[in-house]
Backbone as XML, in Angstrom:
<?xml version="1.0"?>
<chain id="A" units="angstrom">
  <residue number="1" name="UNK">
    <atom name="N" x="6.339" y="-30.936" z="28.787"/>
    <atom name="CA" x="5.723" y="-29.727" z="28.269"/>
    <atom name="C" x="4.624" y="-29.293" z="29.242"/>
  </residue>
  <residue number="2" name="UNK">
    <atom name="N" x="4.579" y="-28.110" z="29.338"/>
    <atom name="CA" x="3.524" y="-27.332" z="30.510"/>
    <atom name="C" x="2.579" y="-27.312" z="29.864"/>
  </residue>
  <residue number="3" name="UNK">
    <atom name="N" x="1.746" y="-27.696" z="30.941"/>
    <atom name="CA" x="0.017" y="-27.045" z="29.603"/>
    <atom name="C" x="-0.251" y="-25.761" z="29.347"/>
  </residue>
  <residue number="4" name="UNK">
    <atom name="N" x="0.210" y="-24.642" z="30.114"/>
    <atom name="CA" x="0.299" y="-23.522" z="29.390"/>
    <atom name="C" x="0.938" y="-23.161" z="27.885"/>
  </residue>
  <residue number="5" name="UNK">
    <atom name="N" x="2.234" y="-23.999" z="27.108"/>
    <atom name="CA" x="2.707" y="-24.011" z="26.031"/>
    <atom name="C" x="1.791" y="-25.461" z="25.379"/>
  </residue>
  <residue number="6" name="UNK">
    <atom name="N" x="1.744" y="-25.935" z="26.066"/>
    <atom name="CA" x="0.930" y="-26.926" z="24.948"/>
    <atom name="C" x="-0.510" y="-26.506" z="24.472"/>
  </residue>
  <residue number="7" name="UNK">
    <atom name="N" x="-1.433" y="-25.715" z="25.390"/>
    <atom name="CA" x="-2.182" y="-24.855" z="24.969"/>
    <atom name="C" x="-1.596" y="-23.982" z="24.319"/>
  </residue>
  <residue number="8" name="UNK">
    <atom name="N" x="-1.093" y="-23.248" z="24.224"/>
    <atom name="CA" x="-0.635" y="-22.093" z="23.148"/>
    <atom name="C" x="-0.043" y="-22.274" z="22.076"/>
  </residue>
  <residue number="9" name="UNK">
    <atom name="N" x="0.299" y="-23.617" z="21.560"/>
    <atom name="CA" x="1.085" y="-24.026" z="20.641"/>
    <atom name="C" x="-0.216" y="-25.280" z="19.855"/>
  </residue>
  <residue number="10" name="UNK">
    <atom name="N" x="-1.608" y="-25.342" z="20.583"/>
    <atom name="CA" x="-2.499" y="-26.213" z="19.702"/>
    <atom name="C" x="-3.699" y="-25.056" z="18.782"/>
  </residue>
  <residue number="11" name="UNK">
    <atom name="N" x="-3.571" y="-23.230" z="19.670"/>
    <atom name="CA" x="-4.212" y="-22.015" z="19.398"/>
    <atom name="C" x="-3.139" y="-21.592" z="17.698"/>
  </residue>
  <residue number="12" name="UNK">
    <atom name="N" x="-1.796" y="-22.039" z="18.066"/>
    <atom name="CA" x="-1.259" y="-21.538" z="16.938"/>
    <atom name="C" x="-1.597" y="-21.734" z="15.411"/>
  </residue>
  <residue number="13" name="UNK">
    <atom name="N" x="-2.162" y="-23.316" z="15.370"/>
    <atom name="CA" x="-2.079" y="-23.819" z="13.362"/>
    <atom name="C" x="-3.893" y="-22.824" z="13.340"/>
  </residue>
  <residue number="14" name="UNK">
    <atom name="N" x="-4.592" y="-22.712" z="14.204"/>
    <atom name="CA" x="-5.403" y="-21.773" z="13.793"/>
    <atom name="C" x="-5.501" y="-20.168" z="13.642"/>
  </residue>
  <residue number="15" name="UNK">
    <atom name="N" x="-4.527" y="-19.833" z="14.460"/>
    <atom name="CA" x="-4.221" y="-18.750" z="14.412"/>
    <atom name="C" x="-3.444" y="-18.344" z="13.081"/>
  </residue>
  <residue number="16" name="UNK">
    <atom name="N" x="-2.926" y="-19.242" z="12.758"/>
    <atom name="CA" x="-1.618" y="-19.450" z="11.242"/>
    <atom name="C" x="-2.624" y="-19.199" z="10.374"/>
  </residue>
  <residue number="17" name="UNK">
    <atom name="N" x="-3.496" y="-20.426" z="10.033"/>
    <atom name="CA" x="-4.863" y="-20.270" z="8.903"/>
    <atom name="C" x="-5.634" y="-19.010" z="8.913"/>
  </residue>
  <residue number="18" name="UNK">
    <atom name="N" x="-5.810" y="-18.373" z="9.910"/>
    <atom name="CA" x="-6.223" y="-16.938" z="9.725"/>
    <atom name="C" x="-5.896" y="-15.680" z="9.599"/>
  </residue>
  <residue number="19" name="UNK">
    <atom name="N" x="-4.414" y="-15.955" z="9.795"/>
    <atom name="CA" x="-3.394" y="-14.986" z="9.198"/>
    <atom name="C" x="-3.236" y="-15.167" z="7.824"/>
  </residue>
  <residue number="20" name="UNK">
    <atom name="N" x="-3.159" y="-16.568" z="7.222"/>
    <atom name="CA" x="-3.084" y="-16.244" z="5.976"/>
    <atom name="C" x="-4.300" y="-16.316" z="5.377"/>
  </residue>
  <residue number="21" name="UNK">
    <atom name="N" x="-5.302" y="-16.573" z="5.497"/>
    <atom name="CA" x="-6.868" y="-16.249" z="5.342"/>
    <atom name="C" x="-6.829" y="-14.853" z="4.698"/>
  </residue>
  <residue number="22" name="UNK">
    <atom name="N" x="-6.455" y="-13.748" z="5.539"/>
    <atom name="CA" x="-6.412" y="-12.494" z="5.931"/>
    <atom name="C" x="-5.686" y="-11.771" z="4.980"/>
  </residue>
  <residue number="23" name="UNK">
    <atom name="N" x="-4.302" y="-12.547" z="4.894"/>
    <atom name="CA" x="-3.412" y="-12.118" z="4.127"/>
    <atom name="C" x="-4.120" y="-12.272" z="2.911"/>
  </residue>
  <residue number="24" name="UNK">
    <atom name="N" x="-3.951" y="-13.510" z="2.126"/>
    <atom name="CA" x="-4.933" y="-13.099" z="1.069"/>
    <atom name="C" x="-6.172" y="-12.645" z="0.653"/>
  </residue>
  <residue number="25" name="UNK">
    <atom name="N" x="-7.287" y="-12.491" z="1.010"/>
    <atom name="CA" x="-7.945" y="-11.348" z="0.971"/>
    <atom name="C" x="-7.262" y="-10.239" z="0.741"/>
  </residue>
  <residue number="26" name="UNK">
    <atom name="N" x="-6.473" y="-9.595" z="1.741"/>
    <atom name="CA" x="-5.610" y="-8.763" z="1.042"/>
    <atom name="C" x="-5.377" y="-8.274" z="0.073"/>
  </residue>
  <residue number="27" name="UNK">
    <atom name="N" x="-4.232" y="-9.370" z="-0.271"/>
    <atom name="CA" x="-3.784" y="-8.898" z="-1.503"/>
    <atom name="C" x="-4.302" y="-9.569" z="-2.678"/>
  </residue>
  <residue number="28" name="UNK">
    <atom name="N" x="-5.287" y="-10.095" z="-2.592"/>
    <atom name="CA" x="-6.313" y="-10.376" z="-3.694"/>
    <atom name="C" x="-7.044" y="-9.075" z="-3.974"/>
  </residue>
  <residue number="29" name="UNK">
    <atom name="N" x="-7.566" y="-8.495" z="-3.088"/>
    <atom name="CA" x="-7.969" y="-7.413" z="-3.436"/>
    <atom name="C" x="-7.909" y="-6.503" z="-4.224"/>
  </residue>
  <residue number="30" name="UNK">
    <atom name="N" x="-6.488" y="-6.508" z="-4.363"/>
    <atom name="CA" x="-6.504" y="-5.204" z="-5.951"/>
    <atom name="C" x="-6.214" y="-6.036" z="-6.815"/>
  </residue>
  <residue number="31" name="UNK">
    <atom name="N" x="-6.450" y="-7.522" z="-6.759"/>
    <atom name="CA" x="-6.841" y="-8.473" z="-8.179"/>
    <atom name="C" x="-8.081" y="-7.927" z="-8.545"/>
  </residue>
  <residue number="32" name="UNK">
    <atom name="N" x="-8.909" y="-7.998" z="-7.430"/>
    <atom name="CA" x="-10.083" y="-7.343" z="-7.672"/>
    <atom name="C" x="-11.245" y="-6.682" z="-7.990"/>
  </residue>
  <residue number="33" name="UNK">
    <atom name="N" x="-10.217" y="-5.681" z="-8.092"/>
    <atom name="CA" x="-10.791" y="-3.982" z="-8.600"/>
    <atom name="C" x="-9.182" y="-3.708" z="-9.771"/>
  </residue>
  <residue number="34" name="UNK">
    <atom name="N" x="-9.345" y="-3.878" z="-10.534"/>
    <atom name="CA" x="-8.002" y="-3.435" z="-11.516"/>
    <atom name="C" x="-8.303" y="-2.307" z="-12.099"/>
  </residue>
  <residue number="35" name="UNK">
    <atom name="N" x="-7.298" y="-1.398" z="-12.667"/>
    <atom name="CA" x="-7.229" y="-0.172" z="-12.927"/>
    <atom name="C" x="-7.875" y="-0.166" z="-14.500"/>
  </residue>
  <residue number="36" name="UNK">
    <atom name="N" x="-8.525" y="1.324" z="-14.549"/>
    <atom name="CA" x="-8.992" y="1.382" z="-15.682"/>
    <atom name="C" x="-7.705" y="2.387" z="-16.617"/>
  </residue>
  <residue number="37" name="UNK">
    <atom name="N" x="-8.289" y="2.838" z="-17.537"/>
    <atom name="CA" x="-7.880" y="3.573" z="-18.676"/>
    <atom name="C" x="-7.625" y="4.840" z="-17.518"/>
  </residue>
  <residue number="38" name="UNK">
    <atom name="N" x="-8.335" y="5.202" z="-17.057"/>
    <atom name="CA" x="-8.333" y="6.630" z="-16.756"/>
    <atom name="C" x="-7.390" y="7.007" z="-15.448"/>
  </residue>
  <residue number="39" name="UNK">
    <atom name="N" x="-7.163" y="5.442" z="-14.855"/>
    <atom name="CA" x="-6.239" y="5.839" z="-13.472"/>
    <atom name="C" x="-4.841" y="6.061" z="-14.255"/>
  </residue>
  <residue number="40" name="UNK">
    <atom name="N" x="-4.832" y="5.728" z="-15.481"/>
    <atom name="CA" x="-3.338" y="5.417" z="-16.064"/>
    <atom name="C" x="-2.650" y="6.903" z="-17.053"/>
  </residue>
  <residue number="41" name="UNK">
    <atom name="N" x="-3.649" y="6.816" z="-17.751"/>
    <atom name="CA" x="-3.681" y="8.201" z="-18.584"/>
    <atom name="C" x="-4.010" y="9.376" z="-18.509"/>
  </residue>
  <residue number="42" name="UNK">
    <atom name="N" x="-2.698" y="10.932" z="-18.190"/>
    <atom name="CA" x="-2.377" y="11.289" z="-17.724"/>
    <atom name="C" x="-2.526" y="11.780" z="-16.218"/>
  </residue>
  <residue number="43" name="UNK">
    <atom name="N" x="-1.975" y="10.832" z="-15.717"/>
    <atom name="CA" x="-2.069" y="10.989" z="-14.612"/>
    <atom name="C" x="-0.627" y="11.585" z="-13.647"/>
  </residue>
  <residue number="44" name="UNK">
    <atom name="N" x="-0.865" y="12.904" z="-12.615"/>
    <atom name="CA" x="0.387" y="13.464" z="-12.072"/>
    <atom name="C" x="0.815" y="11.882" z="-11.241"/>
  </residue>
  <residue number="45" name="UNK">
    <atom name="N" x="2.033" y="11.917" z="-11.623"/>
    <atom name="CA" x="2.249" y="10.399" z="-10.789"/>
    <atom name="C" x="3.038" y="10.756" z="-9.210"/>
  </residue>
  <residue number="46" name="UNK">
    <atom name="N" x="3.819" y="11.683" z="-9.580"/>
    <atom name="CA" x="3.817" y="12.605" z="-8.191"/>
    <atom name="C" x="2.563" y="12.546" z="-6.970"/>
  </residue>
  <residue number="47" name="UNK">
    <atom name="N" x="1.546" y="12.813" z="-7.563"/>
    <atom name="CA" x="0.146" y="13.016" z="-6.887"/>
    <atom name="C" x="-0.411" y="11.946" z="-6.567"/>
  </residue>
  <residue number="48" name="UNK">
    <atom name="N" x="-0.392" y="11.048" z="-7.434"/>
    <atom name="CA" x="-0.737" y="10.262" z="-7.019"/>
    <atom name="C" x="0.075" y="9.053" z="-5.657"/>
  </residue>
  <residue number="49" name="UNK">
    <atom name="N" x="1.727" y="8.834" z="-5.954"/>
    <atom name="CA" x="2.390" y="8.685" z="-5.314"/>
    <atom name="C" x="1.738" y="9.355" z="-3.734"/>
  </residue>
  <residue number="50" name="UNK">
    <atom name="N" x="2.042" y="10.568" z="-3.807"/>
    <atom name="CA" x="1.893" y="11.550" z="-2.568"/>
    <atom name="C" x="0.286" y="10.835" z="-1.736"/>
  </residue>
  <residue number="51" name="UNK">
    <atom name="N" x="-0.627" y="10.744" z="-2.593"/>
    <atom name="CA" x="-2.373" y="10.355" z="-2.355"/>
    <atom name="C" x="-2.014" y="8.861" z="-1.284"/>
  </residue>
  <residue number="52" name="UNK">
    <atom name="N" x="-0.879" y="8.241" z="-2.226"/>
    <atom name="CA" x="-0.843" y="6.672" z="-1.597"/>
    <atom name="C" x="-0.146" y="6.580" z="-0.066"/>
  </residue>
  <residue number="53" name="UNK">
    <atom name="N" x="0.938" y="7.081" z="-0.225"/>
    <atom name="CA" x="2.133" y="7.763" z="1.219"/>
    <atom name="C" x="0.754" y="8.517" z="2.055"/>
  </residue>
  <residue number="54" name="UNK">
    <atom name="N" x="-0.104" y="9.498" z="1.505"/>
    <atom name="CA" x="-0.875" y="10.450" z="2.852"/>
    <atom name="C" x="-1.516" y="9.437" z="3.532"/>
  </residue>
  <residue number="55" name="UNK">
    <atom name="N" x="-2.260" y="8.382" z="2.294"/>
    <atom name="CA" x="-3.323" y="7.255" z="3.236"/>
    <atom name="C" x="-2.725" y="6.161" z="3.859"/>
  </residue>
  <residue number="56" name="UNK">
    <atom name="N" x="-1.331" y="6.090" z="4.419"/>
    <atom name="CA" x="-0.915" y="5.506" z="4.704"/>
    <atom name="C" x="-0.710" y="3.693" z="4.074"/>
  </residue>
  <residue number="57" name="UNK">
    <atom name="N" x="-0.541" y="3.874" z="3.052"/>
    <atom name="CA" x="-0.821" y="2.768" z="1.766"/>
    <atom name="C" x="1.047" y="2.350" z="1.484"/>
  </residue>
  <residue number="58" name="UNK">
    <atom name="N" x="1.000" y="0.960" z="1.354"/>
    <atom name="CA" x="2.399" y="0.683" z="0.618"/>
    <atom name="C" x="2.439" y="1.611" z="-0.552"/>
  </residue>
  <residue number="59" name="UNK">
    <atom name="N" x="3.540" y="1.562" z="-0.956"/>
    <atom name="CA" x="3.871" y="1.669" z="-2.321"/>
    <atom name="C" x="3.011" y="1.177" z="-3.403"/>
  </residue>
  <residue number="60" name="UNK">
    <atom name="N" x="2.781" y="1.099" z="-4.347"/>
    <atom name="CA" x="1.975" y="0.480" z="-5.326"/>
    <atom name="C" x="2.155" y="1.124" z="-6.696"/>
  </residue>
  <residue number="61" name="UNK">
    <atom name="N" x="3.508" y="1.290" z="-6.974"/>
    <atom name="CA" x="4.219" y="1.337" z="-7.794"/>
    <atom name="C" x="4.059" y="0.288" z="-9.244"/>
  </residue>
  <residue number="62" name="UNK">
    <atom name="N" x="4.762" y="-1.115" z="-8.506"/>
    <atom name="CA" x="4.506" y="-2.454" z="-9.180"/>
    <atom name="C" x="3.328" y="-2.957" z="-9.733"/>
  </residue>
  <residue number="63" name="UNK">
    <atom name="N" x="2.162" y="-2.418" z="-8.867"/>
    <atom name="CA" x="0.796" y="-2.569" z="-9.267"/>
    <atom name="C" x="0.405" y="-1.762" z="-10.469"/>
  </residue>
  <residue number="64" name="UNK">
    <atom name="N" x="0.744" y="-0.419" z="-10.350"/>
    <atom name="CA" x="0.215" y="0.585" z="-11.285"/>
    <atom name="C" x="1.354" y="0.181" z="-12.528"/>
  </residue>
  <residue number="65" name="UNK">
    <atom name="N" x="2.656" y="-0.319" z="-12.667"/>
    <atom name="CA" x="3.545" y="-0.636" z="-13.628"/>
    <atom name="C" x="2.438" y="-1.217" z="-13.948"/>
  </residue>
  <residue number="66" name="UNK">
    <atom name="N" x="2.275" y="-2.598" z="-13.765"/>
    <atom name="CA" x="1.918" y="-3.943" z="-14.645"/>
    <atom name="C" x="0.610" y="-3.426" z="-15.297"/>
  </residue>
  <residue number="67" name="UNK">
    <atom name="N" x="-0.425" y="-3.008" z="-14.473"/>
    <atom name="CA" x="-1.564" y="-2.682" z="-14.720"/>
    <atom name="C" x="-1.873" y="-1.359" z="-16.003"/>
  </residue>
  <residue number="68" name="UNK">
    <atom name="N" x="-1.040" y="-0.532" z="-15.594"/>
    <atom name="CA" x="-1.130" y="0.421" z="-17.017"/>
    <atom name="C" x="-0.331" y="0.147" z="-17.921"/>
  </residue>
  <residue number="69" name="UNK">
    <atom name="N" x="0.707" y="-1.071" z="-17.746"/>
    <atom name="CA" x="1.257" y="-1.226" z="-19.434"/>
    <atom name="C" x="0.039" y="-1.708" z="-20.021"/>
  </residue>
  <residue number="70" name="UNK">
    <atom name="N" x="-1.190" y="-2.528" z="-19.760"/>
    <atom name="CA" x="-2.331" y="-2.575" z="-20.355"/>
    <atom name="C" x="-2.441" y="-1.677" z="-21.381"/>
  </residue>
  <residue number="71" name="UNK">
    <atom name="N" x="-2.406" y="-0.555" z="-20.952"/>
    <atom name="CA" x="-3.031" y="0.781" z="-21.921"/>
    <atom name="C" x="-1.686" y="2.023" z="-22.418"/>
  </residue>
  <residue number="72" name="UNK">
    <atom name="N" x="-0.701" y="1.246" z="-22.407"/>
    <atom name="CA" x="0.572" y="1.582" z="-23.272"/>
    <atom name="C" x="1.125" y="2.920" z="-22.256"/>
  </residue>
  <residue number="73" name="UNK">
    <atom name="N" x="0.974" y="3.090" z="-21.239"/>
    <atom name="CA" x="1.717" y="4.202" z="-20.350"/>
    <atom name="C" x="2.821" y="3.677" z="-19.121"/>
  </residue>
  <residue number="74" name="UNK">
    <atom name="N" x="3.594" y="4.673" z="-19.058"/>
    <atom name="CA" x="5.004" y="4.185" z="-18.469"/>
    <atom name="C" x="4.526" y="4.966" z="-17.534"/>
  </residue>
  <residue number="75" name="UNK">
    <atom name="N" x="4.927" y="4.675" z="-15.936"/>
    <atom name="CA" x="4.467" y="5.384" z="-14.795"/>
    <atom name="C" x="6.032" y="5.824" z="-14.542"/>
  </residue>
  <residue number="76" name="UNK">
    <atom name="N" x="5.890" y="6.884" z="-14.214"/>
    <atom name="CA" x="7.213" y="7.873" z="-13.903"/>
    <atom name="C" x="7.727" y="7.152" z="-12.414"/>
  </residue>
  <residue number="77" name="UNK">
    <atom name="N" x="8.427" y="6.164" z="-12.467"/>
    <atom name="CA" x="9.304" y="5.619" z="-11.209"/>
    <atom name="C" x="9.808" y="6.808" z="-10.277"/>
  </residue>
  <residue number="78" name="UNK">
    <atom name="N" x="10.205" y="7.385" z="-10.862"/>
    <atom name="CA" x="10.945" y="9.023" z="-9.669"/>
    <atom name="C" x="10.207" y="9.779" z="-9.030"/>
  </residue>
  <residue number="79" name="UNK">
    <atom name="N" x="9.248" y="9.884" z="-9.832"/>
    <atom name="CA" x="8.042" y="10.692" z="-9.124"/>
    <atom name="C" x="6.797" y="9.998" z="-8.486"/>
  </residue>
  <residue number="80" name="UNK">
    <atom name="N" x="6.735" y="9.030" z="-8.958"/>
    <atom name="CA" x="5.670" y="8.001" z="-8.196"/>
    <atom name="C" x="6.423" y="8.044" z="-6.689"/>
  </residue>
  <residue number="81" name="UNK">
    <atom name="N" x="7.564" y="7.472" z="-6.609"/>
    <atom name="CA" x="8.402" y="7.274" z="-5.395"/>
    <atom name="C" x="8.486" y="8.619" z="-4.396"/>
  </residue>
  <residue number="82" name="UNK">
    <atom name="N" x="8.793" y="9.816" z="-5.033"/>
    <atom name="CA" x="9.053" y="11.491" z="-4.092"/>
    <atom name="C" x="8.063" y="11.430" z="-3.934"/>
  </residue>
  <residue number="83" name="UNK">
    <atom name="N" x="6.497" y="11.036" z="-4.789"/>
    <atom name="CA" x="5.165" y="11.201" z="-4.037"/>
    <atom name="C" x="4.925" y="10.723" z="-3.141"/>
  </residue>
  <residue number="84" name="UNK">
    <atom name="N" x="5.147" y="9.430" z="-3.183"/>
    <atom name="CA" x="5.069" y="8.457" z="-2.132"/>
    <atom name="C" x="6.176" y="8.979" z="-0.871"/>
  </residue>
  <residue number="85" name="UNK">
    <atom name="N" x="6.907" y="9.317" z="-0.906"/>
    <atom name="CA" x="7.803" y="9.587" z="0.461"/>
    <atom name="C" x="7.155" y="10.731" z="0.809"/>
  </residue>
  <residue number="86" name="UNK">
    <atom name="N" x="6.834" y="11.743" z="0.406"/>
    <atom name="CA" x="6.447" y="12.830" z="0.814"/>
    <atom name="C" x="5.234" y="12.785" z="1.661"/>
  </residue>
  <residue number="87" name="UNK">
    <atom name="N" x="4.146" y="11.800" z="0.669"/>
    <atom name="CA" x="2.771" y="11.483" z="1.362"/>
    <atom name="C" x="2.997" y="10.987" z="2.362"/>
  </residue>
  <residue number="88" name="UNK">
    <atom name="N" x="4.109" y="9.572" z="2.764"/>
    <atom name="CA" x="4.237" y="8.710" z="3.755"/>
    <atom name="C" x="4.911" y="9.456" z="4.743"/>
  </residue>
  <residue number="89" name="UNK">
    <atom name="N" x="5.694" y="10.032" z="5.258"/>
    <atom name="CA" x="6.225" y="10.833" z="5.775"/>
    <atom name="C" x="5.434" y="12.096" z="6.489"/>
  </residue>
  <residue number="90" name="UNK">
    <atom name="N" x="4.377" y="12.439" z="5.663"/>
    <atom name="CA" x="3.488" y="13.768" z="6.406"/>
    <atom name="C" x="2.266" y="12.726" z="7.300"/>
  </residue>
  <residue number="91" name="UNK">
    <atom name="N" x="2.264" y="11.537" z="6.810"/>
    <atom name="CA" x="1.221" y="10.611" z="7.443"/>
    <atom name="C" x="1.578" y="10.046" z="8.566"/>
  </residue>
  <residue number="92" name="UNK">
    <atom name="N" x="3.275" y="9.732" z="8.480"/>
    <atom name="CA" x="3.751" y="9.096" z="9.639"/>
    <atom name="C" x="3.677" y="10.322" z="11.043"/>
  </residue>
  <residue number="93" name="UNK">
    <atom name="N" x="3.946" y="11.875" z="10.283"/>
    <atom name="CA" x="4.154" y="13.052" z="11.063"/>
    <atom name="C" x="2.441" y="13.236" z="12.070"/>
  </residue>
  <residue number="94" name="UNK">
    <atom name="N" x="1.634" y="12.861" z="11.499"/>
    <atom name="CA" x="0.365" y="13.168" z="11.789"/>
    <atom name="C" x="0.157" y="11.977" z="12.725"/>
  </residue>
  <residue number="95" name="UNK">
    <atom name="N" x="0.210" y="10.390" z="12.704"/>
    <atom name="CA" x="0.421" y="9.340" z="13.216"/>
    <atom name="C" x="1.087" y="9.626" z="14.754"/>
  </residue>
  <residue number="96" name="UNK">
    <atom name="N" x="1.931" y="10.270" z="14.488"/>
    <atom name="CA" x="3.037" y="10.484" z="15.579"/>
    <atom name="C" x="3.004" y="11.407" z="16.511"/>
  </residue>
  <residue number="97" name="UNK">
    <atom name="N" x="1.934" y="12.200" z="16.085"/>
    <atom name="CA" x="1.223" y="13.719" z="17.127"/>
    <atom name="C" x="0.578" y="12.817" z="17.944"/>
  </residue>
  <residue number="98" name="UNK">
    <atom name="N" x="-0.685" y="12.118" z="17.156"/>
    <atom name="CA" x="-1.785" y="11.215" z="17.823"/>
    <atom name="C" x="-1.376" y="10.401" z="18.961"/>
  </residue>
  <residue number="99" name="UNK">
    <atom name="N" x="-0.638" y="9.868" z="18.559"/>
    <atom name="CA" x="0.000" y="9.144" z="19.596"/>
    <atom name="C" x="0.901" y="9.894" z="21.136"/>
  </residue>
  <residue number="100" name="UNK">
    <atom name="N" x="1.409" y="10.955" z="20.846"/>
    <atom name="CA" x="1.953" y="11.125" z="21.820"/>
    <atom name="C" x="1.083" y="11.736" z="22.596"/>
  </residue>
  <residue number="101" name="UNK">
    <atom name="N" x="-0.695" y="11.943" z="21.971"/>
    <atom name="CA" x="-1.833" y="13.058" z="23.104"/>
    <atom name="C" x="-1.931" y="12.018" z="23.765"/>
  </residue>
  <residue number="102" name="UNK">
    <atom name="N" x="-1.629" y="10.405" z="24.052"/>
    <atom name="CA" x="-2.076" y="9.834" z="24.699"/>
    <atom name="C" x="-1.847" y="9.927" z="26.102"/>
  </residue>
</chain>
């Protein structure tokens, strides 16, 4: 083994621990901060969808399911989703200008 890979392969189990360090933080995060009454009830889910896609945000569909059956509301799957493509899509369009002034 070269010491160039044996160095780079003793950088890795720390590099590993801080990826998943990272990772959770993450997605602990919207353990976090959980949704109230008011993100759930009536809310355009379209719009909101669209809000999540513009900021360049996963989906968070699954999140807003679990979290507002709390407070007895069904999140519109069809329209959460066209929001979300629509938002993600005008974000990727804007992403993709930026990049090519380079």
């Amino acid at each position: 083994m070269s010491a160039e890979s044996a160095a780079g392969s003793a950088c890795l189990p720390g590099m590993s621990r801080a990826l998943l360090v990272a990772l959770a933080l993450t997605l602990g995060g919207c353990a976090l901060f959980p949704l109230k009454e008011s993100d759930c009830v009536g809310v355009d889910w379209r719009g909101r969808g669209y809000a999540d896609g513009y900021a360049g945000h996963p989906q968070q569909f699954l999140r807003l399911q679990q979290e507002c059956r709390r407070f007895n509301v069904e999140v519109n799957e069809a329209e959460y989703f066209a929001g979300w493509k629509d938002g993600y899509d005008e974000w990727y369009r804007l992403i993709g200008s930026i990049d090519r002034r380079r």
